Amino acid sequence: MDHLYELENRSVYILREAYAKIGNLGMLWSMGKDSTVLLWLARKAFFGHVPFPLIHIDTHFKIPEMITYRDRLVRELGLDMVVGANLAALEAKETFPDGKLDRLGCCAALKTQALRQTLDGSGPRVRFDHARGEYLPEKEAQAFQGVIVGVRADEEGSRSKERYFSARDSRSEWKVANQAPEFWNQYKTEFAPGTSVRVHPLLDWTELDIWEYIRAENIPTVSLYYNQGDGKRYRSLGCWPCTAPVESEARNVDEIIEELKVGKFATIAERSGRAQDKDDGGSLETLRRDGYM
Amino acid sequence: MDSGHMNIVFVGHVDHGKSTIVGRLLADTNALPKGKLEALQESCARSGKPFEYAFLIDALKDERAQNITIDTARIFFKSKKREYLILDAPGHIEFIRNMVTGASHAEAAVLVIDANEGVMENSRRHGRLLSLLGIRRIIVAINKMDLVAYSSEVFERVREEYAAFLQGIGVQPAAFIPLSGREGEGVAHPAKAMPWYHGPTILEALDAFEKDAPPANQPLRLPIQGVYRFQGNGDRRRIIAGSIASGTLKQGDPLVAYPSGKKTSVESLVGFNRPDFTQAGAGEPIGLTMREQVYLRRGELLCKHGEPAPQVSTRLRVSLFWIGQEPLVMGRQYLLKLGTARQKAELESIESVMDATSFAAHDKPTQIAYHEVAELILRLEQPIAFDTGDELPQTSRFVLVDGYEIAGGGIVREGLVDSGSSLRREVYQRSEKWIHGRLSSEDRAARFDQEPALIVITGPRGSGRKRLAAEMELQYFEQGRLVYYLGIGSVLYGVNADLMEERDPAHWQEHLRRFGEVCHLLLDTGMILIVTAVELTQHDVDSLRIIVGLEDLRVIWVGGPVTTDLVPDEVVDHF
């Protein structure tokens, strides 16, 4: 069986297990290529439908095309879209671009903290109202028990230690050393009250697998990934103050795959354009123990 | 059908040289980043300690943590034939839960034994685990031959001892390979120091493995993962979703679901972005719509009519490994998960424990401790559909959950006869001959915004069973439900009038069977059915459950305390 479809098969199985076993489930969608593949896999698993809300943590520093792309797909596919943000930090200008925090502190506030309070329902959330065509504040927001996340083991060291089903205690903490075993398509799907769970259907995928699958399935992706004629493209999407485009001539999926296989990026890490990863050695593992994706 | 990748795992006793062999494989296949090997050798020379290949693994892990290159998160190496991915590369392999997690995704394993130290407890334990996990491609690497002067006698002695052990547990390794990881003899390069050895190197033995396609001639097993009815965008389909564990499926195939025995057939296969989807094989996640609408749920096993059927029982003889924090003991309730089915399970008896060092003094072990492998009998609350390990491995594998954690894994060796066996045979026969319309009980029930349900009210005479039943019937009726109250007496003197003449307690089972069949008919109309009978036993209720084909009955005992062995959902005072 083709390697890509072996990956697809396992991911679809995991998505269906998550849907069957976890109440109040949501899926993070950052509009990047990985979570867009995840969205596609959800439609594969559920026959065109996405039977749970998508969640976007909006730092308000995202590249504007990403938000346009998000809202276009929300309308076209009738997606149930929930958006959360750390409005308190944004209003107090407690951010890196405003000069009050370093990069990692900013990630902690606008992503980790925002994510935590969006998932547990304590922070402000808006939800797209399809009848009115706009986002409306969510009243009585419920906590999500589970969230599906598109992390890959090859992205970065700490993610390679993840399980497909990863339970977090009530403070979103991740206990790396003491994880549940996973074998034979059996996952940890029984939880003590108050436990939340992260589901990682893309754990086995590599950056190259993602692009080859996008090509094989003809999945629409945001234009920022492609060189529009200025010799630059984004390899990884994030907030504009911390994410730089890379020099690249790749104008389409075929050219990106070629570049990853034999071109200039064959030996350079994908997140090399992400400034926050460089601020200290084990930074992402520290962030992740705390609840970062 | 080689996908160009093979996942492998290295196992064996601690310090028998797993990391050294992996380090040597990486170095000798040029899988290391440029200059890595030289830099490490230099730094060792500077600090005056002898260089070891195992350092490479640690160095790569450091690098991984610092997130410098793209592929060090997982360790790859390439041969002329294919790319290998080392799962859970040695280091933290000593944690057996990680080993099980890593090894279960492996397609091949290298089991390392120190020639000098010989076969140790973990050598046997890991061999046994690989066999239970279903990894058939196994290479036994007899390492550190340099420490025994490359002696063929030593190699033979270890080989014979370990081969005898593997034979005893039914494992046939592909090769026994003498080598020295430290000196690089027999890893990726032939062992010049052992001219008496004519077999393959580790790399050659790995390359000799073929990735076989899933056997096409196996019977269909499709554990139902979900029954979906998404309402959006005008979708009216009821879709049965699942991943095919074995066999093949195509449009029109006649299907039987177990344990219920319900029959239907495939109207169409459905998938997203899959035009012309008319057949599917093992491993594929699929969706199907049914031609005959029957009420199916997650956990049932769909099989093809005419192919060998799975077994159904509440008593299983199994081989099991235990990795729970607390030991597996009698009298405690566990959850068994097999495919998508789950059932409450208890340990009925222990037949044998392997390497039971902690209980060596006991003839009859009473518990299974962390790390132990055992043969035992499990008893389930409700029947489950399964195959045995030598018939269909996929549907013989299960895990046991203790509390909220997966604590053990095992293989069903044999389904044992239980008290419901003969009743189930009748039900399957009835189901096979059933004449279907175009509606299911679910469709009918949906009209009343309900699900078919059976409420069993029992208890001693004069406790108010019938009053409670009549009251419940009225309440449901007033809520607009389709509901009916049926006392067992209404059946005893009608449908069962022929049995009443003899008034023989031996006829009770037949009374109950006919009563159950009447209930089954009524439930098929989609209704909520309330029944009453005096002092039912657990066996009586289990029999009813088998006959009506509903897993969740609501059982109420009126006029407590309970005077039979029944475990009701609720006990209420006299009504």
Short mmCIF file of C-alpha atoms in Angstrom, two decimals, chain B residues 119-305:
data_model
loop_
_atom_site.label_atom_id
_atom_site.label_comp_id
_atom_site.label_asym_id
_atom_site.label_seq_id
_atom_site.Cartn_x
_atom_site.Cartn_y
_atom_site.Cartn_z
CA VAL B 119 20.43 -15.52 27.68
CA MET B 120 19.00 -13.32 30.44
CA GLU B 121 15.51 -12.88 31.81
CA ASN B 122 14.82 -9.88 29.58
CA SER B 123 16.05 -11.80 26.53
CA ARG B 124 13.22 -14.23 27.12
CA ARG B 125 10.69 -11.60 28.18
CA HIS B 126 11.30 -9.46 25.12
CA GLY B 127 11.13 -12.51 22.84
CA ARG B 128 7.81 -13.38 24.35
CA LEU B 129 6.55 -9.80 24.01
CA LEU B 130 7.54 -9.62 20.35
CA SER B 131 5.63 -12.82 19.74
CA LEU B 132 2.54 -11.54 21.58
CA LEU B 133 2.71 -8.20 19.78
CA GLY B 134 2.58 -10.13 16.52
CA ILE B 135 6.01 -9.22 15.13
CA ARG B 136 6.99 -12.12 12.95
CA ARG B 137 10.21 -10.83 11.41
CA ILE B 138 12.80 -11.39 14.11
CA ILE B 139 16.60 -11.43 13.92
CA VAL B 140 18.58 -12.65 16.93
CA ALA B 141 21.88 -10.77 17.19
CA ILE B 142 24.45 -12.51 19.39
CA ASN B 143 26.64 -9.54 20.24
CA LYS B 144 30.02 -8.94 21.86
CA MET B 145 31.61 -11.89 20.10
CA ASP B 146 34.91 -10.03 20.50
CA LEU B 147 34.70 -10.68 24.24
CA VAL B 148 34.53 -14.47 23.70
CA ALA B 149 37.37 -14.60 21.14
CA TYR B 150 34.86 -15.02 18.29
CA SER B 151 34.30 -18.57 19.47
CA SER B 152 31.86 -20.61 17.39
CA GLU B 153 31.27 -22.86 20.43
CA VAL B 154 30.03 -19.96 22.52
CA PHE B 155 27.81 -18.76 19.67
CA GLU B 156 26.37 -22.25 19.22
CA ARG B 157 25.70 -22.64 22.91
CA VAL B 158 23.75 -19.35 23.13
CA ARG B 159 22.01 -20.02 19.84
CA GLU B 160 20.83 -23.48 20.93
CA GLU B 161 19.58 -22.28 24.28
CA TYR B 162 17.65 -19.36 22.81
CA ALA B 163 16.36 -21.27 19.77
CA ALA B 164 14.86 -23.88 22.11
CA PHE B 165 13.13 -21.12 24.07
CA LEU B 166 11.75 -19.46 20.91
CA GLN B 167 10.52 -22.77 19.59
CA GLY B 168 8.64 -23.31 22.82
CA ILE B 169 6.69 -20.09 22.26
CA GLY B 170 6.18 -20.71 18.55
CA VAL B 171 8.61 -18.10 17.20
CA GLN B 172 10.74 -18.82 14.14
CA PRO B 173 13.54 -16.25 13.87
CA ALA B 174 14.89 -15.39 10.42
CA ALA B 175 18.52 -15.65 11.53
CA PHE B 176 20.93 -16.00 14.44
CA ILE B 177 23.83 -13.68 13.72
CA PRO B 178 27.16 -13.60 15.59
CA LEU B 179 28.61 -10.10 15.64
CA SER B 180 30.58 -7.46 17.42
CA GLY B 181 28.89 -4.07 17.45
CA ARG B 182 31.98 -2.45 18.87
CA GLU B 183 34.30 -3.83 16.20
CA GLY B 184 31.73 -3.63 13.40
CA GLU B 185 31.97 -7.34 12.65
CA GLY B 186 28.75 -8.69 11.16
CA VAL B 187 26.68 -5.48 11.42
CA ALA B 188 26.85 -3.85 7.99
CA HIS B 189 30.10 -5.54 6.96
CA PRO B 190 30.78 -9.30 6.91
CA ALA B 191 32.49 -10.72 9.99
CA LYS B 192 36.06 -11.36 8.88
CA ALA B 193 36.97 -12.42 12.39
CA MET B 194 34.47 -15.31 12.18
CA PRO B 195 35.36 -17.28 9.07
CA TRP B 196 33.28 -20.16 10.45
CA TYR B 197 30.10 -18.09 10.00
CA HIS B 198 28.55 -18.07 6.54
CA GLY B 199 25.21 -16.40 7.18
CA PRO B 200 24.04 -12.81 6.59
CA THR B 201 25.05 -9.61 8.39
CA ILE B 202 22.41 -7.68 10.33
CA LEU B 203 21.90 -5.36 7.37
CA GLU B 204 21.62 -8.25 4.90
CA ALA B 205 19.15 -10.06 7.15
CA LEU B 206 17.00 -6.90 7.42
CA ASP B 207 17.10 -6.39 3.66
CA ALA B 208 16.04 -10.01 3.15
CA PHE B 209 12.68 -9.31 4.79
CA GLU B 210 9.82 -8.82 2.36
CA LYS B 211 6.94 -6.49 3.12
CA ASP B 212 4.02 -8.74 2.41
CA ALA B 213 0.65 -7.52 1.26
CA PRO B 214 -2.21 -8.30 3.64
CA PRO B 215 -3.52 -11.79 2.85
CA ALA B 216 -6.46 -11.39 0.46
CA ASN B 217 -8.12 -14.72 1.20
CA GLN B 218 -8.92 -13.99 4.83
CA PRO B 219 -12.55 -13.56 5.90
CA LEU B 220 -13.90 -10.03 6.26
CA ARG B 221 -13.67 -8.45 9.70
CA LEU B 222 -14.91 -4.88 9.96
CA PRO B 223 -15.22 -3.56 13.53
CA ILE B 224 -17.88 -0.84 13.49
CA GLN B 225 -16.26 2.41 14.63
CA GLY B 226 -19.36 4.53 14.36
CA VAL B 227 -22.81 4.82 12.80
CA TYR B 228 -23.12 8.32 11.42
CA ARG B 229 -26.08 10.33 10.35
CA PHE B 230 -24.84 13.83 9.67
CA GLN B 231 -27.66 16.20 8.87
CA GLY B 232 -25.74 19.04 7.21
CA ASN B 233 -26.04 19.97 3.53
CA GLY B 234 -29.11 17.79 2.95
CA ASP B 235 -27.24 14.57 3.75
CA ARG B 236 -29.71 11.80 4.61
CA ARG B 237 -27.32 8.85 4.56
CA ARG B 238 -26.88 6.54 7.52
CA ILE B 239 -23.28 5.47 7.20
CA ILE B 240 -21.57 2.57 8.95
CA ALA B 241 -17.91 3.56 9.39
CA GLY B 242 -14.92 1.43 10.26
CA SER B 243 -11.49 0.22 9.16
CA ILE B 244 -11.23 -3.21 7.56
CA ALA B 245 -9.18 -5.47 9.85
CA SER B 246 -9.01 -8.34 7.35
CA GLY B 247 -10.55 -9.54 4.12
CA THR B 248 -12.21 -7.53 1.37
CA LEU B 249 -15.52 -5.79 0.89
CA LYS B 250 -17.50 -4.78 -2.16
CA GLN B 251 -20.88 -3.45 -3.15
CA GLY B 252 -23.65 -6.03 -2.70
CA ASP B 253 -21.80 -8.21 -0.19
CA PRO B 254 -24.13 -9.90 2.34
CA LEU B 255 -23.12 -9.02 5.90
CA VAL B 256 -23.72 -10.40 9.38
CA ALA B 257 -22.96 -8.35 12.52
CA TYR B 258 -21.71 -10.10 15.67
CA PRO B 259 -22.49 -10.57 18.51
CA SER B 260 -26.07 -9.51 17.55
CA GLY B 261 -26.31 -11.78 14.46
CA LYS B 262 -28.16 -9.09 12.49
CA LYS B 263 -28.07 -9.41 8.72
CA THR B 264 -27.89 -6.82 6.00
CA SER B 265 -25.97 -6.18 2.79
CA VAL B 266 -23.84 -3.44 1.28
CA GLU B 267 -25.87 -0.94 -0.73
CA SER B 268 -22.83 1.19 -1.50
CA LEU B 269 -19.34 2.02 -0.31
CA VAL B 270 -18.87 5.68 0.51
CA GLY B 271 -15.83 7.88 0.97
CA PHE B 272 -14.88 11.53 0.67
CA ASN B 273 -12.99 12.41 -2.52
CA ARG B 274 -13.23 8.77 -3.63
CA PRO B 275 -15.17 8.51 -6.88
CA ASP B 276 -15.93 4.99 -8.15
CA PHE B 277 -15.44 3.47 -4.72
CA THR B 278 -16.79 -0.06 -5.13
CA GLN B 279 -14.36 -2.29 -3.23
CA ALA B 280 -11.93 -2.09 -0.35
CA GLY B 281 -9.34 -4.25 1.41
CA ALA B 282 -7.53 -4.73 4.70
CA GLY B 283 -6.35 -1.57 6.41
CA GLU B 284 -8.71 0.76 4.58
CA PRO B 285 -11.07 3.02 6.49
CA ILE B 286 -14.43 2.84 4.77
CA GLY B 287 -18.04 3.84 5.01
CA LEU B 288 -21.00 1.82 3.80
CA THR B 289 -24.72 2.24 3.49
CA MET B 290 -26.97 -0.74 4.14
CA ARG B 291 -29.55 -2.16 1.77
CA GLU B 292 -31.61 -3.67 4.63
CA GLN B 293 -31.79 -1.18 7.48
CA VAL B 294 -30.90 -2.90 10.75
CA TYR B 295 -29.98 -1.27 14.03
CA LEU B 296 -26.21 -1.52 14.41
CA ARG B 297 -23.90 0.17 16.84
CA ARG B 298 -20.21 0.81 17.44
CA GLY B 299 -18.53 -2.31 18.78
CA GLU B 300 -20.22 -4.89 16.58
CA LEU B 301 -18.04 -6.86 14.18
CA LEU B 302 -19.27 -6.94 10.57
CA CYS B 303 -18.47 -10.15 8.71
CA LYS B 304 -19.42 -11.57 5.34
CA HIS B 305 -22.21 -14.12 5.17
#
